[in-house]
PDB file of C-alpha atoms in Angstrom:
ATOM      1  CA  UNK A 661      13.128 -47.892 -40.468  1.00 43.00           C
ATOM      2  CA  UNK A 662      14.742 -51.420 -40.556  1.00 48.00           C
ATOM      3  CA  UNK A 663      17.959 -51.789 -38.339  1.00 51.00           C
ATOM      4  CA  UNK A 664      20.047 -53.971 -41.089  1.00 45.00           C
ATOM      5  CA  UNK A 665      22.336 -54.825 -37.829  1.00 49.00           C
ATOM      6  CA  UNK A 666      20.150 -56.866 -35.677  1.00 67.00           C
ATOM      7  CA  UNK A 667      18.604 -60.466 -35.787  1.00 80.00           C
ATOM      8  CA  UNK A 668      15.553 -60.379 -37.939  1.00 91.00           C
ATOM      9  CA  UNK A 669      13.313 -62.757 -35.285  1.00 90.00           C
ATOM     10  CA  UNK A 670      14.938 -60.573 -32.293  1.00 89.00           C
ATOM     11  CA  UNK A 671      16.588 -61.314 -29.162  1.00 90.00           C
ATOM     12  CA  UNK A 672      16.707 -65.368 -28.003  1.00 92.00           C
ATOM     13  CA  UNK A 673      13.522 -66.680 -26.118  1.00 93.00           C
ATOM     14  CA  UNK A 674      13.593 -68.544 -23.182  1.00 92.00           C
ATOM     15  CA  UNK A 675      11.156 -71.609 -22.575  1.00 91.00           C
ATOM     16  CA  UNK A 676       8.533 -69.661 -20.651  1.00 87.00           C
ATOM     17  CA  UNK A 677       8.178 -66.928 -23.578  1.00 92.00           C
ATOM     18  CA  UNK A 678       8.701 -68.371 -26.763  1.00 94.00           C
ATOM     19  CA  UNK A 679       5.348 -69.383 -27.854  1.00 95.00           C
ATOM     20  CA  UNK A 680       3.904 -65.905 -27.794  1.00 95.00           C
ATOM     21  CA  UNK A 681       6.653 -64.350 -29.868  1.00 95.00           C
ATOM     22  CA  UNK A 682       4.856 -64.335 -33.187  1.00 96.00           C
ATOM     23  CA  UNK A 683       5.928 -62.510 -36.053  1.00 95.00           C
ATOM     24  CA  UNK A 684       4.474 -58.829 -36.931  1.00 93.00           C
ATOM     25  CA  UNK A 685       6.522 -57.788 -39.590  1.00 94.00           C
ATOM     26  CA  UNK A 686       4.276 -55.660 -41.878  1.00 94.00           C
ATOM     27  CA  UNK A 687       6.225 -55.823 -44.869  1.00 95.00           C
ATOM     28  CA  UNK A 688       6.840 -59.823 -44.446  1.00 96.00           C
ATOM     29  CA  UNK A 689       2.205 -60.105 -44.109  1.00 97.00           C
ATOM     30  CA  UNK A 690       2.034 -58.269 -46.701  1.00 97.00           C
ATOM     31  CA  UNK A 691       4.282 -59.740 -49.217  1.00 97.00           C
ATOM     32  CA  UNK A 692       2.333 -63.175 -47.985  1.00 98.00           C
ATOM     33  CA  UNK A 693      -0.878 -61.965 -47.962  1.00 98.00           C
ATOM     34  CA  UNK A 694      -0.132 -60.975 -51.812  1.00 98.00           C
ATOM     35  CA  UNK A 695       1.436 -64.437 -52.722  1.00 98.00           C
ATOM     36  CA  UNK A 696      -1.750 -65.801 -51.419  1.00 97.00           C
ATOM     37  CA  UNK A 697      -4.033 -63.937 -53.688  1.00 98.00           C
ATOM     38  CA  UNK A 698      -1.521 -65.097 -56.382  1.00 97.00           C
ATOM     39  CA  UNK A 699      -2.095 -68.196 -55.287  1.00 98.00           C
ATOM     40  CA  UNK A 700      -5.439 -68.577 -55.508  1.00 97.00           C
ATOM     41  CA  UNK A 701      -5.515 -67.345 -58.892  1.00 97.00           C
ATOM     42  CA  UNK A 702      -3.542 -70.351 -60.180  1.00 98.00           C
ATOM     43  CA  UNK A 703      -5.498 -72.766 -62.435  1.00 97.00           C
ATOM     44  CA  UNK A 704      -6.908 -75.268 -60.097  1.00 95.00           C
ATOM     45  CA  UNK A 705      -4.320 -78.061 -60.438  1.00 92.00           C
ATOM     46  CA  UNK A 706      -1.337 -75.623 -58.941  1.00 97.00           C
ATOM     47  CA  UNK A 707      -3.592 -73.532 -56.602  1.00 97.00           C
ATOM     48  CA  UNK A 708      -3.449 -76.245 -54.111  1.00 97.00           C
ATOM     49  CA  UNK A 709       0.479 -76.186 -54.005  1.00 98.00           C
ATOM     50  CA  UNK A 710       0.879 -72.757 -53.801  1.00 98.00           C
ATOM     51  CA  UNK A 711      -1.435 -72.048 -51.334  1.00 98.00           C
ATOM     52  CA  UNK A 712      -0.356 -75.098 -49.405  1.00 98.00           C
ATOM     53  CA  UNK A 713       3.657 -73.485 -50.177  1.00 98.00           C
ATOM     54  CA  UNK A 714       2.516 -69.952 -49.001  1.00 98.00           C
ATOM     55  CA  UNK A 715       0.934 -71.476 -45.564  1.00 98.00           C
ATOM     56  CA  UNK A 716       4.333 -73.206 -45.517  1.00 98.00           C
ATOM     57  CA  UNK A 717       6.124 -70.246 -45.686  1.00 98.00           C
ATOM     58  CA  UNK A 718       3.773 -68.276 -43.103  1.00 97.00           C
ATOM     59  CA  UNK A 719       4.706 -70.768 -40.654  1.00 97.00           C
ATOM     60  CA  UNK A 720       8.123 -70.638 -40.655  1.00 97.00           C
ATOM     61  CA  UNK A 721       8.530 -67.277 -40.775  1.00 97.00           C
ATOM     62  CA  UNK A 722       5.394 -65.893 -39.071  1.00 97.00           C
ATOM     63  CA  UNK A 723       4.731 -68.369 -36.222  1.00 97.00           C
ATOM     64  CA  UNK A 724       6.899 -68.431 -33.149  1.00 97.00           C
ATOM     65  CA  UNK A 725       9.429 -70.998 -35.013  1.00 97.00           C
ATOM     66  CA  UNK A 726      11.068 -67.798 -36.081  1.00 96.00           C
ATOM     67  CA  UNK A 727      12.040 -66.541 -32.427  1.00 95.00           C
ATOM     68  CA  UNK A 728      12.853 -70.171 -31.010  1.00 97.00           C
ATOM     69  CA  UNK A 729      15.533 -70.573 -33.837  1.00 96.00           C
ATOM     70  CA  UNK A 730      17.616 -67.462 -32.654  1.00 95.00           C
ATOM     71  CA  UNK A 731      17.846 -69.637 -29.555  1.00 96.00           C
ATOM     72  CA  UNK A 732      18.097 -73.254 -30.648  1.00 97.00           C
ATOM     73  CA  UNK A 733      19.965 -74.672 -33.785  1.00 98.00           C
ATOM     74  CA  UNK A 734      17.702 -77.554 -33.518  1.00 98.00           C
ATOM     75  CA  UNK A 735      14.606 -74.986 -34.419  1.00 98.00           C
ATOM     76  CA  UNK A 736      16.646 -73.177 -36.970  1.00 97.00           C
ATOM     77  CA  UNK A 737      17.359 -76.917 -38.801  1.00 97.00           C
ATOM     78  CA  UNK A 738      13.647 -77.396 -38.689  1.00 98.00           C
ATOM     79  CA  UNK A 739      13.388 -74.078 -40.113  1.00 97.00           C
ATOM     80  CA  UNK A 740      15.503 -74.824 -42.730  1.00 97.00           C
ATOM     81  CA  UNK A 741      13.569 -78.397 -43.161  1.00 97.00           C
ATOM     82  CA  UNK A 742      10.294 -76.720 -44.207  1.00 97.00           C
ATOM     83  CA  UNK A 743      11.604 -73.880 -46.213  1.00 98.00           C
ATOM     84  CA  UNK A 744      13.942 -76.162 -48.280  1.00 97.00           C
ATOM     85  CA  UNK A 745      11.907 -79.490 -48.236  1.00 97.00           C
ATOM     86  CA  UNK A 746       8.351 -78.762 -47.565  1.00 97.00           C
ATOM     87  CA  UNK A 747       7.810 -75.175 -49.369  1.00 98.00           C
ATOM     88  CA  UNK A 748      10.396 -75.121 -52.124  1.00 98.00           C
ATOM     89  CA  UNK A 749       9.037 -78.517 -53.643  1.00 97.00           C
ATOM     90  CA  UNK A 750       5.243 -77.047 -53.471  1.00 98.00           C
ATOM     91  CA  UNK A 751       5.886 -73.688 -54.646  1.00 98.00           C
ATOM     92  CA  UNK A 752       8.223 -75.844 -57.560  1.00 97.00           C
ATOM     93  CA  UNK A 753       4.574 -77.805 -58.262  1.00 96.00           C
ATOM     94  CA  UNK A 754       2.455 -74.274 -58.427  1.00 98.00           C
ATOM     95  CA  UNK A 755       5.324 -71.974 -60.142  1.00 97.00           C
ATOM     96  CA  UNK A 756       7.688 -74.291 -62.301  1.00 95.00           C
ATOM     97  CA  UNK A 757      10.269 -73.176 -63.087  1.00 94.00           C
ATOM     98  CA  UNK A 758      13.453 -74.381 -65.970  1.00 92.00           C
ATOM     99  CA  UNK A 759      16.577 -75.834 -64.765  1.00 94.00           C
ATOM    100  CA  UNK A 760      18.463 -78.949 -65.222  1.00 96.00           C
ATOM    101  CA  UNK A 761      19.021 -81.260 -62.569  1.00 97.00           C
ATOM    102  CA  UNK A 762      22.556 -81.069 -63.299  1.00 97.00           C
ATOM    103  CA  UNK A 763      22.633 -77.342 -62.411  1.00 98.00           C
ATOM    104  CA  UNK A 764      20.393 -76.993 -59.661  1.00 98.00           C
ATOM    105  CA  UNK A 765      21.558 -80.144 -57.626  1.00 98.00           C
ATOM    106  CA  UNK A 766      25.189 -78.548 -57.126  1.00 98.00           C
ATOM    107  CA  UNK A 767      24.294 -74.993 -57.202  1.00 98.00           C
ATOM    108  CA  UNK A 768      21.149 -75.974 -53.954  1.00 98.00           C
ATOM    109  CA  UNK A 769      23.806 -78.009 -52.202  1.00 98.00           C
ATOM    110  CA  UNK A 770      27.054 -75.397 -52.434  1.00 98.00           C
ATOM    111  CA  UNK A 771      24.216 -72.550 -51.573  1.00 98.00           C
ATOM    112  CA  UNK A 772      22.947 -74.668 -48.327  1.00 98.00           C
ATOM    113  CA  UNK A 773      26.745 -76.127 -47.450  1.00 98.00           C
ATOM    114  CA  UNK A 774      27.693 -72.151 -47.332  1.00 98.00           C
ATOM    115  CA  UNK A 775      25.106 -71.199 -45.090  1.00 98.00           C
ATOM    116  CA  UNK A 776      26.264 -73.593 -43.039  1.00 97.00           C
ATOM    117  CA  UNK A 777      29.772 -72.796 -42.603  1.00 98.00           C
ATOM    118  CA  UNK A 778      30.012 -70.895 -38.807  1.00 97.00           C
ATOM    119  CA  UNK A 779      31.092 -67.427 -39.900  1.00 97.00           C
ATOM    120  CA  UNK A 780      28.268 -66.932 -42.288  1.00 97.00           C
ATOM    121  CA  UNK A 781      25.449 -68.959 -40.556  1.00 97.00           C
ATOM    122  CA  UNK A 782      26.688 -66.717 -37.462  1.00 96.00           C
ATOM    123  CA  UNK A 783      26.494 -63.183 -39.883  1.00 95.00           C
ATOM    124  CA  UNK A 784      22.617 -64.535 -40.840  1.00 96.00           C
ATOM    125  CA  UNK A 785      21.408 -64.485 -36.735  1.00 94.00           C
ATOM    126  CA  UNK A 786      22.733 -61.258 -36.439  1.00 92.00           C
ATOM    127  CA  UNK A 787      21.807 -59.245 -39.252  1.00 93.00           C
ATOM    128  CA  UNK A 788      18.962 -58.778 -41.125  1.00 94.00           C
ATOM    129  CA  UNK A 789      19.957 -58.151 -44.550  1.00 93.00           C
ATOM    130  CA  UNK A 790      22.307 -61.388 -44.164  1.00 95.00           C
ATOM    131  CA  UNK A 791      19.367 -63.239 -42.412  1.00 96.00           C
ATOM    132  CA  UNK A 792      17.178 -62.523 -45.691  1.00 97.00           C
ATOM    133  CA  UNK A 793      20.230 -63.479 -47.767  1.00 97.00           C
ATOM    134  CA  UNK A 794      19.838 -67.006 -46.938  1.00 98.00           C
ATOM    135  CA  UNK A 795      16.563 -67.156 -46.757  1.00 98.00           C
ATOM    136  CA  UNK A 796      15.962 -66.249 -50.315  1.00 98.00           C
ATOM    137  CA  UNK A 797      18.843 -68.034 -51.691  1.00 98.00           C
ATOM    138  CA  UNK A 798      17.993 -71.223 -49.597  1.00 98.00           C
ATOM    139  CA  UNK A 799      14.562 -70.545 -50.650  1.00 98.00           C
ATOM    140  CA  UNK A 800      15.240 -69.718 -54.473  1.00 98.00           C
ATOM    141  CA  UNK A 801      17.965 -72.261 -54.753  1.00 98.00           C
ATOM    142  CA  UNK A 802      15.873 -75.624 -53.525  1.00 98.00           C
ATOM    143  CA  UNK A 803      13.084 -74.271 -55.488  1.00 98.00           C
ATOM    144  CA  UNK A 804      14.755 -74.345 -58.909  1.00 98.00           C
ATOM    145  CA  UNK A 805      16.115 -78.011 -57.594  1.00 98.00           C
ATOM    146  CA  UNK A 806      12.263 -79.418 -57.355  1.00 98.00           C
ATOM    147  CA  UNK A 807      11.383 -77.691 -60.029  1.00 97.00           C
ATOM    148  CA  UNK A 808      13.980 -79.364 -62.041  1.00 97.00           C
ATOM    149  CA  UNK A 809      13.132 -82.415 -60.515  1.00 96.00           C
ATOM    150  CA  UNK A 810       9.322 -82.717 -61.605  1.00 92.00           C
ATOM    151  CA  UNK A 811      10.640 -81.761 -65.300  1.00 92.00           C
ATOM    152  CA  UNK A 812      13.185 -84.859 -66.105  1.00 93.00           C
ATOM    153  CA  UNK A 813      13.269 -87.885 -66.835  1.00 90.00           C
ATOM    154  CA  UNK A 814      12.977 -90.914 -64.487  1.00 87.00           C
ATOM    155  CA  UNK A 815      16.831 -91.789 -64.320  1.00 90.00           C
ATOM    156  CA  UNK A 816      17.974 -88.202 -63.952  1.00 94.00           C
ATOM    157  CA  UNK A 817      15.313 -87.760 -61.312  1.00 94.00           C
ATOM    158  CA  UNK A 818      16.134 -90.476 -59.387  1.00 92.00           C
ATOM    159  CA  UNK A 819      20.382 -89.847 -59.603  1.00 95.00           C
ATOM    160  CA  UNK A 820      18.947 -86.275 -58.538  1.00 96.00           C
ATOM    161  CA  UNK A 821      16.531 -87.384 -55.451  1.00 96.00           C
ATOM    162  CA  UNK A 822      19.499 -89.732 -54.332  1.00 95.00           C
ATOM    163  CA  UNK A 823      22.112 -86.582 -54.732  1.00 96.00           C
ATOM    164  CA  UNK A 824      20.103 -85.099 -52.993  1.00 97.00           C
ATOM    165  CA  UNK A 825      19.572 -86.726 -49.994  1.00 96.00           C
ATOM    166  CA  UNK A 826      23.578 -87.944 -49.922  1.00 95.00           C
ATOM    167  CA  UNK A 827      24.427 -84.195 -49.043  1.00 96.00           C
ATOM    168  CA  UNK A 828      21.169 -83.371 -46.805  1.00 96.00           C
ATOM    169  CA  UNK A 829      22.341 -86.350 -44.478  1.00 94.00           C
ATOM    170  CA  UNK A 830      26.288 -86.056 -45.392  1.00 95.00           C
ATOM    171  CA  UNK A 831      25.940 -82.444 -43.711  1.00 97.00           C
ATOM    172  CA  UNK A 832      23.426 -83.731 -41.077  1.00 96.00           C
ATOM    173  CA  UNK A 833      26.200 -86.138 -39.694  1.00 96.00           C
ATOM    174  CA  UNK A 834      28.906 -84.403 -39.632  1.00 96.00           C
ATOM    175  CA  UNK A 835      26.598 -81.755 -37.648  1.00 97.00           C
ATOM    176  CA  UNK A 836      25.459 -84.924 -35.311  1.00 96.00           C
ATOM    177  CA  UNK A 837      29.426 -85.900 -34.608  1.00 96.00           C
ATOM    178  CA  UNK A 838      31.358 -82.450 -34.520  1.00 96.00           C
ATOM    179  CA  UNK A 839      33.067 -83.049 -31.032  1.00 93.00           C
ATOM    180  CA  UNK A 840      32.153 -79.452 -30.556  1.00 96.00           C
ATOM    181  CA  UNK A 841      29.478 -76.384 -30.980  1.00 97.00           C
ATOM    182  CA  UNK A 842      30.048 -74.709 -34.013  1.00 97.00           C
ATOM    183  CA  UNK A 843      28.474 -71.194 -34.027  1.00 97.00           C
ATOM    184  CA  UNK A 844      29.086 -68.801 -31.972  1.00 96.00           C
ATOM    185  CA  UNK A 845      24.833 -67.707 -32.234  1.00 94.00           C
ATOM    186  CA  UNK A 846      23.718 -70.487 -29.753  1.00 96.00           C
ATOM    187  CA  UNK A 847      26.719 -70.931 -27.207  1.00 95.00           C
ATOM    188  CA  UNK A 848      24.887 -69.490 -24.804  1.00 94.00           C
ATOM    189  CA  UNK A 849      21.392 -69.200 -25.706  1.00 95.00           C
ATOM    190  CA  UNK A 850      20.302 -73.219 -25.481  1.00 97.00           C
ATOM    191  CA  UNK A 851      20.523 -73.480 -21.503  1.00 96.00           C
ATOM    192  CA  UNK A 852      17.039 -71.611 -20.704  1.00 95.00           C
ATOM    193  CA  UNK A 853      15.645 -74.653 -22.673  1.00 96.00           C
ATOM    194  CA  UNK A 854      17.703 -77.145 -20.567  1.00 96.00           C
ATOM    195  CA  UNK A 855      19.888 -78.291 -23.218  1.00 96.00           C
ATOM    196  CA  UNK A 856      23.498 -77.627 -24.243  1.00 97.00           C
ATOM    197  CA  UNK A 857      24.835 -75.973 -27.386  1.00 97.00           C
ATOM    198  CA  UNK A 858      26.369 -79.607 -28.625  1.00 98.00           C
ATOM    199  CA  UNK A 859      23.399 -81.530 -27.647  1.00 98.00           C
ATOM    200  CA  UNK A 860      21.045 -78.924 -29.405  1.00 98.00           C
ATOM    201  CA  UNK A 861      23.398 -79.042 -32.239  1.00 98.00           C
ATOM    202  CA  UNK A 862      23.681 -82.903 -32.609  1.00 98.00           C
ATOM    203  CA  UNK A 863      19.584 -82.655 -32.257  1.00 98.00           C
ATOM    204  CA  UNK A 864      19.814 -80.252 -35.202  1.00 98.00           C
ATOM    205  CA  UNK A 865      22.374 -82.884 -37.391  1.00 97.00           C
ATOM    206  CA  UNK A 866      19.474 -85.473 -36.305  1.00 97.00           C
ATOM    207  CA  UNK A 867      16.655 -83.783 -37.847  1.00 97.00           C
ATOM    208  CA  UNK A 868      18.530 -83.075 -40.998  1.00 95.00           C
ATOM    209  CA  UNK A 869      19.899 -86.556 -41.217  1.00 90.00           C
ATOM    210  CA  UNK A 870      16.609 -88.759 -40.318  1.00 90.00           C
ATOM    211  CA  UNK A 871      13.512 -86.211 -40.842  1.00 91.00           C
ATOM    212  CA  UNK A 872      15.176 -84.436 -43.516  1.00 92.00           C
ATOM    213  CA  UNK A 873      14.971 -87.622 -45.899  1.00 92.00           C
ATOM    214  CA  UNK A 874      11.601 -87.065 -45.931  1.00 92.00           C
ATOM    215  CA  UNK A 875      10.696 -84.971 -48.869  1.00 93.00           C
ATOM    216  CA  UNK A 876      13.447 -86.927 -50.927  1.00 94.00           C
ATOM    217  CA  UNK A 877      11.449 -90.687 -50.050  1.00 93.00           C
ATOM    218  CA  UNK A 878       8.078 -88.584 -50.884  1.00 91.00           C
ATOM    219  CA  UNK A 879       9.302 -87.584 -54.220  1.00 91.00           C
ATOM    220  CA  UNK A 880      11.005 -91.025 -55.540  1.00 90.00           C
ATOM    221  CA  UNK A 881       7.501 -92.543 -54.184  1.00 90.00           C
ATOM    222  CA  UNK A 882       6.095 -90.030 -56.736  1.00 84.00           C
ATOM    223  CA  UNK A 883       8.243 -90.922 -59.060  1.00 85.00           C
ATOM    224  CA  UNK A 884       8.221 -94.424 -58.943  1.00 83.00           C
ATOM    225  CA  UNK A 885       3.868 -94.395 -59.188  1.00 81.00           C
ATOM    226  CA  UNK A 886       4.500 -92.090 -62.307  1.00 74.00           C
ATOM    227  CA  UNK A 887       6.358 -94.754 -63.992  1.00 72.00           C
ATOM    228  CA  UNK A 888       4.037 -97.855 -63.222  1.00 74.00           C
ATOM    229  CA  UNK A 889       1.506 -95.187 -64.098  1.00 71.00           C
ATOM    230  CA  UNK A 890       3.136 -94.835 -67.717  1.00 63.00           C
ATOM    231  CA  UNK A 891       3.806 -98.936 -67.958  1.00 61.00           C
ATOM    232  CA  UNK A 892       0.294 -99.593 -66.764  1.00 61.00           C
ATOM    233  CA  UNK A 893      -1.070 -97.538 -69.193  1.00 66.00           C
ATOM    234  CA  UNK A 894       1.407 -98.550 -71.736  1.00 58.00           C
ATOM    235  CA  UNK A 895       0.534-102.262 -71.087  1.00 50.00           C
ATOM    236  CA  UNK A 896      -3.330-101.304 -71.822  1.00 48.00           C
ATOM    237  CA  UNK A 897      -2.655 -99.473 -74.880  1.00 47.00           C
ATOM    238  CA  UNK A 898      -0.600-102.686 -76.329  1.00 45.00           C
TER     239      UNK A 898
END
C-alpha cells in the first residue's frame, strides 16, 4: 500500500550513498516499460522521439537523480530541466498534441511558477500524491507547450520560444539572487554534500537560467533551418 504522506524518492541521501539509491517502484517500471512498447509501435519518424522521451523519463525518475533531489535543489532543478525541456519537447515530436501557443505558453509558465512557490514545492518533497501532482502537470503542461510549438507558424513560434525562455531565466534569477533559502525541504539536507542551502539554491537558479536555455536555442535553431528550408526550396521552385 502507498503511504500518500511521505516523499516519493524517500529520505535525503548523503554523498557516500546516493548513487546506489535507484528507483524500484513497480508501478512507475511498469507504466514505462508499457510507454516503451507504445513507443516502438509509432510509425518510424516519431518512434525515435518517443523512445528517446521515455528513456528521458526513466532517467529522471528511475536513476538515482530521483533520491539526490530530496537532498539538493540543484538536482531537483535538473530534474525539472529534463522533464520540462528534454522529455516534454520529444514526447510533443512522437505524440502531438493541439494547443495554441497562446494557451499553452501562460498556462506551462503559471503551472511551473506555482510549483515553485515554497509552500507547495515544500508539500511536493513530502508527499507523494503532491509529488506526482507536479510531476504530471509539469510534465503535461510543457508537453502541450512543444507540442504547440512544432504546430505554428514561424512568428508565433518564435514570440513563443522567446516567452519562453524570458520566464525559464526570469524565475532562474530571482532563484540565483534571493538573499535567502526558500524551502523549508533542503535547509538542512545540503551539508552532507558540502554545500549550503543558498549556495545549492543559487546553483539551482544557475542551471535554470544558463542550461535551461538550452532546449529553447535548440528549437529556434530548428526553426530557423525550417524556414531557409521552405525559401530554399521556394527559390528552386521559382
Amino acid at each position: 500500500m502507498i503511504d500518500w504522506w511521505r516523499s516519493y524518492c524517500g529520505s535525503a541521501p548523503v554523498a557516500g550513498d546516493w548513487l546506489a539509491r535507484w528507483n524500484g517502484d513497480p508501478l512507475l517500471i511498469t507504466l514505462l516499460l508499457a510507454a516503451l512498447v507504445l513507443a516502438a509501435r509509432l510509425p518510424v519518424g516519431r518512434r525515435g522521439a518517443g523512445l528517446s522521451g521515455i528513456t528521458v523519463l526513466a532517467i529522471t525518475f528511475v536513476s538515482p537523480l530521483c533520491a539526490l533531489s530530496v537532498a539538493l535543489f540543484s538536482a531537483r532543478a535538473v530534474h525539472h530541466l529534463l522533464l520540462i525541456g528534454f522529455a516534454a519537447p520529444l514526447l510533443a515530436m512522437a505524440w502531438p498534441v493541439r494547443g495554441r501557443v497562446a494557451v499553452t505558453l501562460p498556462l506551462s509558465t503559471a503551472i511551473l511558477w506555482a510549483w515553485h512557490l515554497p509552500v507547495l514545492y515544500d508539500a511536493a518533497l513530502a508527499h507523494v500524491g503532491v509529488y506526482w501532482l507536479m510531476q504530471a502537470t509539469l510534465l503535461a503542461s510543457s508537453w502541450a507547450y512543444w507540442a504547440s510549438i512544432r504546430r505554428a507558424s514561424a512568428m508565433e513560434a518564435v514570440a513563443g520560444i522567446a516567452g519562453g525562455a524570458v520566464q525559464m531565466g526570469f524565475l532562474g534569477a530571482l532563484l540565483t539572487f534571493a538573499g535567502r533559502p526558500l524551502y523549508e525541504s533542503h535547509i538542512a539536507t545540503t551539508f552532507a554534500f558540502g554545500i549550503g542551502p543558498l549556495a545549492d539554491q543559487q546553483m539551482a537558479g544557475l542551471i535554470m537560467w544558463v542550461p535551461g536555455m538550452a532546449p529553447y536555442a535548440v528549437a529556434a535553431a530548428w526553426i530557423a533551418a525550417r524556414r531557409w528550408q521552405d525559401f530554399a526550396t521556394g527559390r528552386a521552385a521559382a
